[in-house]
CSV table of C-alpha atoms and ligand atoms in Angstrom, one decimal:
chain,number,residue,atom,x,y,z
A,25,MET,CA,6.5,-8.8,14.7
A,26,PRO,CA,6.8,-5.9,12.1
A,27,THR,CA,5.4,-2.9,12.7
A,28,ARG,CA,1.8,-1.9,11.7
A,29,LYS,CA,1.6,0.4,8.8
A,30,LYS,CA,-1.2,2.6,7.5
A,31,VAL,CA,-1.5,1.4,3.8
A,32,LEU,CA,-3.5,3.2,1.3
A,33,VAL,CA,-4.3,1.3,-1.7
A,34,THR,CA,-6.2,3.2,-4.4
A,35,GLY,CA,-8.4,1.0,-6.6
A,36,GLY,CA,-8.5,-1.5,-3.5
A,37,ALA,CA,-11.9,-3.0,-4.8
A,38,GLY,CA,-10.8,-3.8,-7.8
A,39,PHE,CA,-9.5,-7.2,-9.1
A,40,VAL,CA,-5.6,-6.9,-8.1
A,41,GLY,CA,-6.5,-4.3,-5.7
A,42,SER,CA,-8.9,-6.7,-3.3
A,43,HIS,CA,-6.1,-9.3,-3.3
A,44,LEU,CA,-3.6,-7.0,-2.2
A,45,CYS,CA,-5.9,-5.5,0.6
A,46,GLU,CA,-6.1,-9.2,1.9
A,47,ARG,CA,-2.4,-9.6,1.6
A,48,LEU,CA,-1.6,-6.2,3.6
A,49,LEU,CA,-4.3,-7.2,6.5
A,50,ALA,CA,-2.8,-10.5,6.7
A,51,ASP,CA,0.7,-9.3,7.0
A,52,GLY,CA,-0.5,-7.1,10.2
A,53,HIS,CA,-1.2,-3.4,8.7
A,54,ASP,CA,-4.1,-1.1,8.6
A,55,VAL,CA,-5.3,-0.8,5.0
A,56,LEU,CA,-7.5,2.5,3.7
A,57,CYS,CA,-9.3,1.0,0.6
A,58,VAL,CA,-10.1,4.3,-1.8
A,59,ASP,CA,-12.2,3.6,-4.9
A,60,ASN,CA,-14.8,5.1,-7.0
A,61,PHE,CA,-16.1,1.8,-7.9
A,62,PHE,CA,-16.2,2.5,-11.8
A,63,THR,CA,-14.8,-1.1,-12.2
A,64,GLY,CA,-14.4,-2.5,-8.9
A,65,THR,CA,-17.2,-3.8,-6.7
A,66,ARG,CA,-17.9,-4.0,-2.7
A,67,ASP,CA,-18.3,-7.9,-3.6
A,68,ASN,CA,-14.5,-7.9,-4.1
A,69,ILE,CA,-13.8,-6.7,-0.3
A,70,VAL,CA,-16.8,-7.7,1.4
A,71,ALA,CA,-15.2,-10.6,3.5
A,72,LEU,CA,-13.0,-7.5,4.7
A,73,LEU,CA,-15.4,-5.1,5.5
A,74,ASP,CA,-15.8,-6.5,9.1
A,75,ASN,CA,-12.1,-6.2,9.9
A,76,PRO,CA,-11.1,-3.3,12.3
A,77,HIS,CA,-8.2,-2.7,10.2
A,78,PHE,CA,-9.9,-2.6,7.1
A,79,GLU,CA,-11.7,1.2,6.0
A,80,LEU,CA,-13.2,1.3,2.6
A,81,MET,CA,-13.7,5.0,1.3
A,82,ARG,CA,-15.4,5.9,-2.0
A,83,HIS,CA,-13.5,8.7,-3.6
A,84,ASP,CA,-12.3,9.3,-7.1
A,85,VAL,CA,-8.3,9.9,-7.2
A,86,THR,CA,-8.6,12.8,-9.9
A,87,PHE,CA,-9.6,14.9,-6.8
A,88,PRO,CA,-7.6,15.8,-3.9
A,89,LEU,CA,-7.5,13.2,-1.1
A,90,TYR,CA,-6.4,14.7,2.6
A,91,VAL,CA,-5.7,11.3,4.8
A,92,GLU,CA,-2.5,10.4,6.8
A,93,VAL,CA,-1.0,7.3,5.5
A,94,GLY,CA,2.6,5.8,5.4
A,95,GLU,CA,2.7,3.7,2.4
A,96,ILE,CA,0.3,4.2,-0.9
A,97,TYR,CA,-0.1,1.6,-3.7
A,98,ASN,CA,-1.7,3.5,-6.6
A,99,LEU,CA,-3.9,0.9,-8.8
A,100,ALA,CA,-7.0,3.0,-9.2
A,101,CYS,CA,-7.5,2.9,-12.8
A,102,PRO,CA,-9.5,0.7,-15.6
A,103,ALA,CA,-7.2,-1.9,-16.9
A,104,SER,CA,-9.1,-3.7,-19.9
A,105,PRO,CA,-9.6,-2.1,-23.3
A,106,VAL,CA,-13.4,-2.6,-23.1
A,107,HIS,CA,-13.4,-0.5,-19.7
A,108,TYR,CA,-11.0,2.1,-20.7
A,109,GLN,CA,-12.0,3.0,-23.6
A,110,TYR,CA,-15.5,3.6,-22.5
A,111,ASP,CA,-14.8,6.9,-21.0
A,112,PRO,CA,-11.0,7.5,-22.6
A,113,VAL,CA,-10.7,11.2,-21.2
A,114,GLN,CA,-11.7,10.0,-17.7
A,115,THR,CA,-8.9,7.2,-18.2
A,116,THR,CA,-6.1,9.8,-19.0
A,117,LYS,CA,-7.3,11.9,-16.1
A,118,THR,CA,-7.4,9.0,-13.7
A,119,SER,CA,-3.7,8.0,-14.4
A,120,VAL,CA,-2.5,11.9,-14.7
A,121,HIS,CA,-4.6,14.0,-12.1
A,122,GLY,CA,-4.3,10.6,-9.9
A,123,ALA,CA,-1.2,10.2,-10.1
A,124,ILE,CA,-0.3,14.2,-9.5
A,125,ASN,CA,-3.1,14.1,-6.4
A,126,MET,CA,-1.5,10.7,-4.9
A,127,LEU,CA,2.0,12.2,-5.4
A,128,GLY,CA,1.0,15.4,-3.8
A,129,LEU,CA,-0.5,13.3,-1.0
A,130,ALA,CA,2.7,11.2,-0.6
A,131,LYS,CA,5.0,14.4,-0.4
A,132,ARG,CA,3.0,16.2,2.2
A,133,THR,CA,2.9,12.8,4.6
A,134,LYS,CA,6.2,11.5,3.5
A,135,ALA,CA,4.8,8.3,2.5
A,136,LYS,CA,6.2,5.9,0.3
A,137,ILE,CA,4.4,5.4,-3.0
A,138,LEU,CA,4.2,2.7,-5.4
A,139,GLN,CA,2.9,3.2,-9.1
A,140,ALA,CA,0.6,0.2,-10.9
A,141,SER,CA,2.3,0.9,-14.1
A,142,THR,CA,1.7,-1.5,-17.1
A,143,SER,CA,3.4,-3.6,-19.8
A,144,GLU,CA,1.2,-1.3,-22.4
A,145,VAL,CA,3.8,1.5,-21.8
A,146,TYR,CA,6.0,-0.7,-24.3
A,147,GLY,CA,3.1,-0.5,-26.9
A,148,ASP,CA,3.4,-2.9,-29.7
A,149,PRO,CA,6.8,-3.9,-28.7
A,150,THR,CA,9.9,-4.2,-31.2
A,151,VAL,CA,11.8,-5.7,-28.7
A,152,HIS,CA,11.3,-9.1,-27.1
A,153,PRO,CA,11.2,-10.1,-24.4
A,154,GLN,CA,10.7,-6.8,-23.2
A,155,THR,CA,13.4,-5.2,-21.1
A,156,GLU,CA,12.8,-2.1,-18.5
A,157,ASP,CA,15.2,0.1,-20.7
A,158,TYR,CA,13.2,-0.5,-23.8
A,159,ARG,CA,11.4,2.8,-24.6
A,160,GLY,CA,8.3,1.3,-26.4
A,161,ASN,CA,6.3,1.4,-29.4
A,162,VAL,CA,2.8,3.0,-28.7
A,163,ASN,CA,0.4,5.0,-30.9
A,164,PRO,CA,-0.1,8.2,-28.9
A,165,ILE,CA,-3.5,8.9,-31.1
A,166,GLY,CA,-4.8,5.2,-31.3
A,167,PRO,CA,-7.7,3.8,-28.9
A,168,ARG,CA,-5.2,2.5,-26.8
A,169,GLY,CA,-3.4,5.7,-26.2
A,170,CYS,CA,-5.6,7.0,-23.3
A,171,TYR,CA,-4.2,4.4,-21.2
A,172,ASP,CA,-0.9,3.5,-22.7
A,173,GLU,CA,0.2,7.5,-22.7
A,174,GLY,CA,-1.7,8.0,-19.3
A,175,LYS,CA,0.7,5.4,-17.9
A,176,ARG,CA,3.6,6.9,-19.5
A,177,CYS,CA,2.7,10.3,-18.0
A,178,ALA,CA,2.3,8.7,-14.5
A,179,GLU,CA,5.5,7.2,-14.6
A,180,THR,CA,7.1,10.7,-15.8
A,181,LEU,CA,5.3,12.4,-12.9
A,182,PHE,CA,6.7,9.8,-10.2
A,183,PHE,CA,10.3,10.3,-11.5
A,184,ASP,CA,9.7,14.2,-11.4
A,185,TYR,CA,8.2,14.1,-7.9
A,186,ARG,CA,11.4,12.0,-7.0
A,187,ARG,CA,14.2,14.5,-8.8
A,188,GLN,CA,12.0,17.6,-7.7
A,189,HIS,CA,11.0,16.7,-4.1
A,190,GLY,CA,12.6,13.6,-3.1
A,191,THR,CA,9.6,11.7,-3.0
A,192,ASN,CA,10.1,7.9,-2.7
A,193,ILE,CA,8.8,6.3,-5.2
A,194,ARG,CA,8.4,2.7,-6.7
A,195,VAL,CA,7.3,2.0,-10.4
A,196,ALA,CA,6.1,-1.8,-11.1
A,197,ARG,CA,5.6,-2.6,-15.0
A,198,ILE,CA,2.6,-5.1,-14.5
A,199,PHE,CA,2.2,-7.7,-17.1
A,200,ASN,CA,-1.2,-9.6,-18.1
A,201,THR,CA,-2.4,-10.7,-14.6
A,202,PHE,CA,-5.1,-13.2,-13.8
A,203,GLY,CA,-7.1,-15.0,-11.5
A,204,PRO,CA,-10.5,-14.8,-9.2
A,205,ARG,CA,-12.4,-11.8,-9.1
A,206,MET,CA,-11.7,-10.8,-12.6
A,207,HIS,CA,-14.6,-9.0,-13.9
A,208,PRO,CA,-16.4,-11.4,-15.6
A,209,ASN,CA,-17.4,-8.9,-18.7
A,210,ASP,CA,-14.6,-6.7,-19.1
A,211,GLY,CA,-13.5,-8.5,-22.2
A,212,ARG,CA,-9.9,-9.6,-20.9
A,213,VAL,CA,-9.0,-12.8,-22.5
A,214,VAL,CA,-8.9,-15.1,-19.9
A,215,SER,CA,-12.2,-14.1,-18.4
A,216,ASN,CA,-13.7,-14.6,-21.9
A,217,PHE,CA,-12.6,-17.6,-22.6
A,218,ILE,CA,-13.4,-19.1,-19.1
A,219,VAL,CA,-16.8,-17.7,-19.4
A,220,GLN,CA,-17.4,-18.7,-22.5
A,221,ALA,CA,-16.6,-22.2,-22.1
A,222,LEU,CA,-18.4,-22.7,-19.0
A,223,GLN,CA,-21.7,-21.5,-20.9
A,224,GLY,CA,-20.8,-23.7,-23.8
A,225,LYS,CA,-20.5,-20.7,-26.0
A,226,PRO,CA,-17.7,-20.2,-28.9
A,227,ILE,CA,-14.5,-19.3,-27.8
A,228,THR,CA,-13.7,-16.0,-29.5
A,229,LEU,CA,-10.1,-15.8,-30.8
A,230,TYR,CA,-9.2,-12.3,-32.2
A,231,GLY,CA,-6.8,-12.6,-35.2
A,232,ASP,CA,-5.8,-16.2,-35.7
A,233,GLY,CA,-4.8,-16.5,-32.2
A,234,SER,CA,-1.1,-16.4,-32.8
A,235,GLN,CA,-0.6,-13.2,-31.0
A,236,THR,CA,1.3,-14.1,-27.3
A,237,ARG,CA,1.0,-13.0,-23.9
A,238,SER,CA,2.2,-14.2,-20.3
A,239,PHE,CA,0.1,-14.7,-17.9
A,240,CYS,CA,0.7,-13.8,-13.9
A,241,TYR,CA,-1.5,-15.4,-11.4
A,242,VAL,CA,-2.7,-12.7,-9.0
A,243,SER,CA,-1.1,-14.1,-5.7
A,244,ASP,CA,2.4,-14.0,-7.5
A,245,MET,CA,1.8,-10.0,-8.9
A,246,VAL,CA,0.4,-9.2,-5.5
A,247,ASP,CA,3.8,-10.7,-3.6
A,248,GLY,CA,5.7,-8.4,-6.1
A,249,LEU,CA,4.2,-5.6,-5.4
A,250,VAL,CA,4.4,-6.1,-1.8
A,251,ARG,CA,8.2,-6.9,-2.3
A,252,LEU,CA,8.8,-3.9,-4.1
A,253,MET,CA,7.4,-1.7,-1.6
A,254,ALA,CA,9.8,-3.0,1.0
A,255,ALA,CA,12.9,-2.9,-1.2
A,256,PRO,CA,15.7,-0.3,-0.3
A,257,ASP,CA,14.4,3.1,-1.2
A,258,ASP,CA,17.2,3.7,-4.0
A,259,PHE,CA,15.5,0.9,-5.8
A,260,THR,CA,12.6,2.7,-7.6
A,261,GLY,CA,12.4,0.5,-10.4
A,262,PRO,CA,10.7,0.8,-13.2
A,263,VAL,CA,10.6,-3.1,-12.9
A,264,ASN,CA,8.7,-5.3,-14.9
A,265,LEU,CA,6.6,-7.9,-12.7
A,266,GLY,CA,5.1,-10.8,-15.0
A,267,ASN,CA,5.2,-14.4,-15.9
A,268,PRO,CA,7.9,-15.2,-18.5
A,269,ARG,CA,6.2,-17.9,-20.0
A,270,GLU,CA,5.1,-16.9,-23.1
A,271,SER,CA,1.5,-18.5,-24.9
A,272,SER,CA,-0.4,-18.2,-27.8
A,273,ILE,CA,-3.7,-16.9,-27.4
A,274,ARG,CA,-4.5,-19.9,-29.3
A,275,GLU,CA,-3.0,-22.4,-26.8
A,276,LEU,CA,-4.4,-20.4,-23.9
A,277,ALA,CA,-7.9,-21.0,-25.4
A,278,GLU,CA,-7.1,-24.9,-26.1
A,279,THR,CA,-6.1,-25.1,-22.4
A,280,VAL,CA,-9.3,-23.5,-21.2
A,281,VAL,CA,-11.3,-25.9,-23.3
A,282,ARG,CA,-9.3,-28.7,-21.9
A,283,LEU,CA,-9.5,-27.7,-18.2
A,284,THR,CA,-13.3,-27.0,-18.3
A,285,LYS,CA,-14.2,-29.8,-20.8
A,286,ALA,CA,-16.1,-27.7,-22.9
A,287,LYS,CA,-17.8,-28.7,-26.1
A,288,SER,CA,-16.9,-25.1,-27.3
A,289,LYS,CA,-15.3,-24.3,-30.7
A,290,LEU,CA,-12.7,-21.9,-31.1
A,291,VAL,CA,-14.2,-19.0,-33.6
A,292,LYS,CA,-11.8,-16.3,-35.1
A,293,LYS,CA,-13.0,-12.9,-34.8
A,294,PRO,CA,-11.4,-9.4,-36.2
A,295,LEU,CA,-8.2,-8.4,-34.3
A,296,PRO,CA,-8.5,-5.3,-32.6
A,297,ALA,CA,-6.7,-2.1,-33.7
A,298,ASP,CA,-3.1,-1.7,-31.9
A,299,ASP,CA,-3.3,-5.3,-30.5
A,300,PRO,CA,0.4,-5.7,-29.7
A,301,MET,CA,1.3,-9.2,-31.5
A,302,GLN,CA,4.0,-10.4,-28.7
A,303,ARG,CA,4.3,-10.0,-25.2
A,304,CYS,CA,6.4,-11.3,-22.8
A,305,PRO,CA,8.5,-9.7,-19.7
A,306,ASP,CA,11.9,-9.9,-18.8
A,307,ILE,CA,12.3,-10.2,-15.5
A,308,SER,CA,15.9,-10.5,-14.6
A,309,LEU,CA,15.8,-7.1,-12.6
A,310,ALA,CA,13.2,-8.1,-10.3
A,311,LYS,CA,14.9,-12.0,-9.8
A,312,ALA,CA,18.1,-9.9,-8.9
A,313,LYS,CA,16.5,-6.8,-6.6
A,314,LEU,CA,13.5,-8.2,-5.4
A,315,GLY,CA,14.4,-11.9,-5.2
A,316,TRP,CA,11.0,-12.5,-6.8
A,317,ARG,CA,9.5,-15.0,-9.5
A,318,PRO,CA,5.9,-15.8,-9.9
A,319,LYS,CA,5.5,-19.6,-8.4
A,320,VAL,CA,1.8,-20.5,-9.8
A,321,LYS,CA,1.7,-22.5,-13.1
A,322,LEU,CA,-0.7,-21.0,-15.8
A,323,GLU,CA,-2.5,-24.4,-15.5
A,324,ASP,CA,-3.0,-24.2,-11.7
A,325,GLY,CA,-4.0,-20.6,-11.9
A,326,LEU,CA,-6.7,-21.3,-14.7
A,327,LYS,CA,-8.1,-24.1,-12.4
A,328,GLU,CA,-8.7,-21.7,-9.6
A,329,THR,CA,-9.9,-18.9,-11.6
A,330,ILE,CA,-12.5,-21.5,-13.3
A,331,ARG,CA,-13.5,-22.2,-9.9
A,332,TYR,CA,-14.3,-18.8,-9.0
A,333,PHE,CA,-16.2,-18.5,-12.2
A,334,LYS,CA,-18.4,-21.6,-11.7
A,335,GLU,CA,-19.2,-20.1,-8.3
A,336,THR,CA,-20.2,-16.7,-9.5
A,337,LEU,CA,-22.0,-17.4,-12.7
B,402,NAD,P1,-9.6,-3.2,-12.1
B,402,NAD,O1,-10.3,-2.5,-13.0
B,402,NAD,O2,-10.0,-4.5,-11.5
B,402,NAD,O3,-9.5,-2.4,-10.8
B,402,NAD,C1,-9.3,-1.0,-10.8
B,402,NAD,C2,-9.9,-0.2,-9.9
B,402,NAD,O4,-9.6,1.3,-9.6
B,402,NAD,C3,-11.5,-0.8,-9.5
B,402,NAD,O5,-11.7,-0.8,-8.3
B,402,NAD,C4,-11.9,0.8,-10.2
B,402,NAD,O6,-13.2,1.0,-9.5
B,402,NAD,C5,-11.0,1.8,-9.4
B,402,NAD,N1,-10.8,3.1,-10.1
B,402,NAD,C6,-10.6,3.4,-11.8
B,402,NAD,N2,-11.0,4.9,-11.7
B,402,NAD,C7,-10.9,5.4,-10.5
B,402,NAD,C8,-10.8,6.8,-10.0
B,402,NAD,N3,-10.5,7.9,-10.9
B,402,NAD,N4,-10.4,6.8,-8.8
B,402,NAD,C9,-10.8,5.7,-7.7
B,402,NAD,N5,-10.9,4.5,-8.1
B,402,NAD,C10,-11.0,4.1,-9.3
B,402,NAD,O7,-8.1,-3.5,-12.9
B,402,NAD,P2,-7.0,-4.4,-12.4
B,402,NAD,O8,-6.6,-5.4,-13.2
B,402,NAD,O9,-7.1,-4.9,-10.3
B,402,NAD,O10,-5.7,-3.3,-12.1
B,402,NAD,C11,-5.1,-2.7,-11.0
B,402,NAD,C12,-4.1,-1.7,-11.8
B,402,NAD,O11,-3.1,-2.5,-12.3
B,402,NAD,C13,-4.5,-0.9,-12.5
B,402,NAD,O12,-3.8,0.3,-12.4
B,402,NAD,C14,-4.0,-1.5,-14.1
B,402,NAD,O13,-3.7,-0.4,-15.0
B,402,NAD,C15,-3.0,-2.2,-13.7
B,402,NAD,N6,-2.3,-3.4,-14.4
B,402,NAD,C16,-3.3,-4.4,-14.4
B,402,NAD,C17,-3.1,-5.3,-15.3
B,402,NAD,C18,-3.8,-6.6,-15.4
B,402,NAD,O14,-3.3,-7.6,-16.2
B,402,NAD,N7,-4.6,-7.0,-14.3
B,402,NAD,C19,-2.0,-5.1,-16.1
B,402,NAD,C20,-1.0,-4.0,-16.2
B,402,NAD,C21,-1.4,-3.1,-15.2
B,403,UDP,N1,-2.8,16.7,-2.8
B,403,UDP,C1,-3.5,16.0,-2.0
B,403,UDP,N2,-3.4,15.6,-0.9
B,403,UDP,C2,-2.7,15.9,0.0
B,403,UDP,C3,-1.7,16.9,-0.6
B,403,UDP,C4,-1.6,17.4,-1.9
B,403,UDP,O1,-4.4,15.5,-3.0
B,403,UDP,O2,-2.2,15.7,1.0
B,403,UDP,C5,-3.1,17.2,-3.9
B,403,UDP,C6,-3.4,18.7,-4.5
B,403,UDP,O3,-4.7,18.9,-4.2
B,403,UDP,C7,-2.4,18.9,-5.5
B,403,UDP,C8,-1.7,17.9,-6.1
B,403,UDP,O4,-1.7,16.9,-4.6
B,403,UDP,O5,-3.2,19.6,-6.3
B,403,UDP,C9,-0.3,18.1,-6.1
B,403,UDP,O6,0.2,18.2,-4.7
B,403,UDP,P1,1.7,19.3,-4.4
B,403,UDP,O7,1.8,19.8,-3.2
B,403,UDP,O8,2.6,18.5,-5.3
B,403,UDP,O9,1.4,20.5,-5.7
B,403,UDP,P2,0.7,21.9,-5.5
B,403,UDP,O10,-0.4,22.1,-4.5
B,403,UDP,O11,2.1,22.7,-5.0
B,403,UDP,O12,0.2,22.3,-6.8
B,404,UDP,N1,-8.6,-11.8,-27.0
B,404,UDP,C1,-8.9,-12.8,-27.9
B,404,UDP,N2,-10.1,-13.0,-27.8
B,404,UDP,C2,-11.0,-12.5,-26.5
B,404,UDP,C3,-10.3,-11.3,-25.7
B,404,UDP,C4,-9.1,-10.9,-26.2
B,404,UDP,O1,-8.2,-13.3,-28.7
B,404,UDP,O2,-12.1,-12.6,-26.6
B,404,UDP,C5,-6.9,-11.6,-27.5
B,404,UDP,C6,-6.7,-10.0,-27.7
B,404,UDP,O3,-6.8,-9.8,-28.9
B,404,UDP,C7,-5.1,-9.9,-27.2
B,404,UDP,C8,-5.1,-10.9,-26.1
B,404,UDP,O4,-6.2,-11.8,-26.4
B,404,UDP,O5,-4.4,-10.1,-28.3
B,404,UDP,C9,-5.2,-10.1,-24.6
B,404,UDP,O6,-5.9,-9.5,-24.6
B,404,UDP,P1,-6.4,-8.8,-23.5
B,404,UDP,O7,-7.8,-7.6,-23.5
B,404,UDP,O8,-6.7,-10.0,-22.3
B,404,UDP,O9,-5.2,-7.9,-22.9
B,404,UDP,P2,-4.4,-7.1,-23.5
B,404,UDP,O10,-4.4,-7.1,-24.6
B,404,UDP,O11,-4.2,-5.6,-23.0
B,404,UDP,O12,-2.9,-7.6,-23.0
């Protein structure tokens, strides 16, 4: 029987965070979920509210937080371009001030702390697939800068707290993740395509759809995060977590149309500024250090996600 830990999940009412809270409760821990409900909702965690080991706190991580915990998963941050560009200054504050506050909390309580970083630290990559030692190609003054540079600065803070204060850190670079509880209108490609297909609307391909992404199902991602937290303390990362199966956006659109049996046509829309052309993780490090690799196939994950959107729409 593993020991029960007191675990803080910031952004716990969001898409990935709510699945993580569920997993931590199932593993026998006490979970404190902190969220300001900017993009997350109570609906995502409603099933957990009656659990005596679960506690929900409305709080913005850009303000100090004094609680007693043993582990911190710092996920608070809007993740989709539509949401993080809605109030870009607040996005940078959430990543930077949020990291400072959560690191201050980790320092005081001697908690282990894991940062949900992102493949966006690589920007529009010139190295393919991306390995952790690649330093990236980010436009600091473009529309994605608030998110990308905020996350990069958070990584810097994590490593400086480790060097300066000996804080016990972990940094995960998360690649595109999908599954039930994605926001139906956050503009991300998987949710957009499924919602469009289910509503019989045209599928919006930005550009010609030749750009690539690799999509990781949420249960695999949560498993990677939990393994990273449990890894030996000398393994800080940064470590890529994502599914290395790369697909073009056009291929994704065609798969969604096939699985939903939709009549939707594909229509081309302009490609957004600084949209990365290729993205695929090299996960050798996660395989070697965490014994982790994604298990859920794209089609199986899409079927689960389609089922979820059919129920909620
Ligand atoms: P999400 O938007 O569903 O979840 C983010 C949560 O953080 C929401 O519940 C939101 O209300 C909360 N939040 C935002 N600002 C906050 C603040 N100032 N104080 C407290 N709570 C705040 O997004 P997600 O997809 O679940 O992403 C979770 C984390 O994983 C984010 O840090 C994101 O950057 C990272 N990530 C996600 C992906 C992905 O594909 N989903 C990819 C790379 C990185
Ligand atoms: N902090 C927090 N909770 C704590 C401890 C600190 O939110 O339990 C915040 C605190 O407000 C500070 C930040 O974390 O602004 C950084 O803390 P640290 O101790 O590293 O720096 P200092 O307080 O010396 O500025
Ligand atoms: N995309 C698309 N149609 C949509 C939404 C997104 O073609 O309706 C494209 C988008 O231009 C990008 C890819 O799909 O190339 C992934 O977009 P998303 O916003 O999901 O994630 P990110 O760009 O942050 O990886």
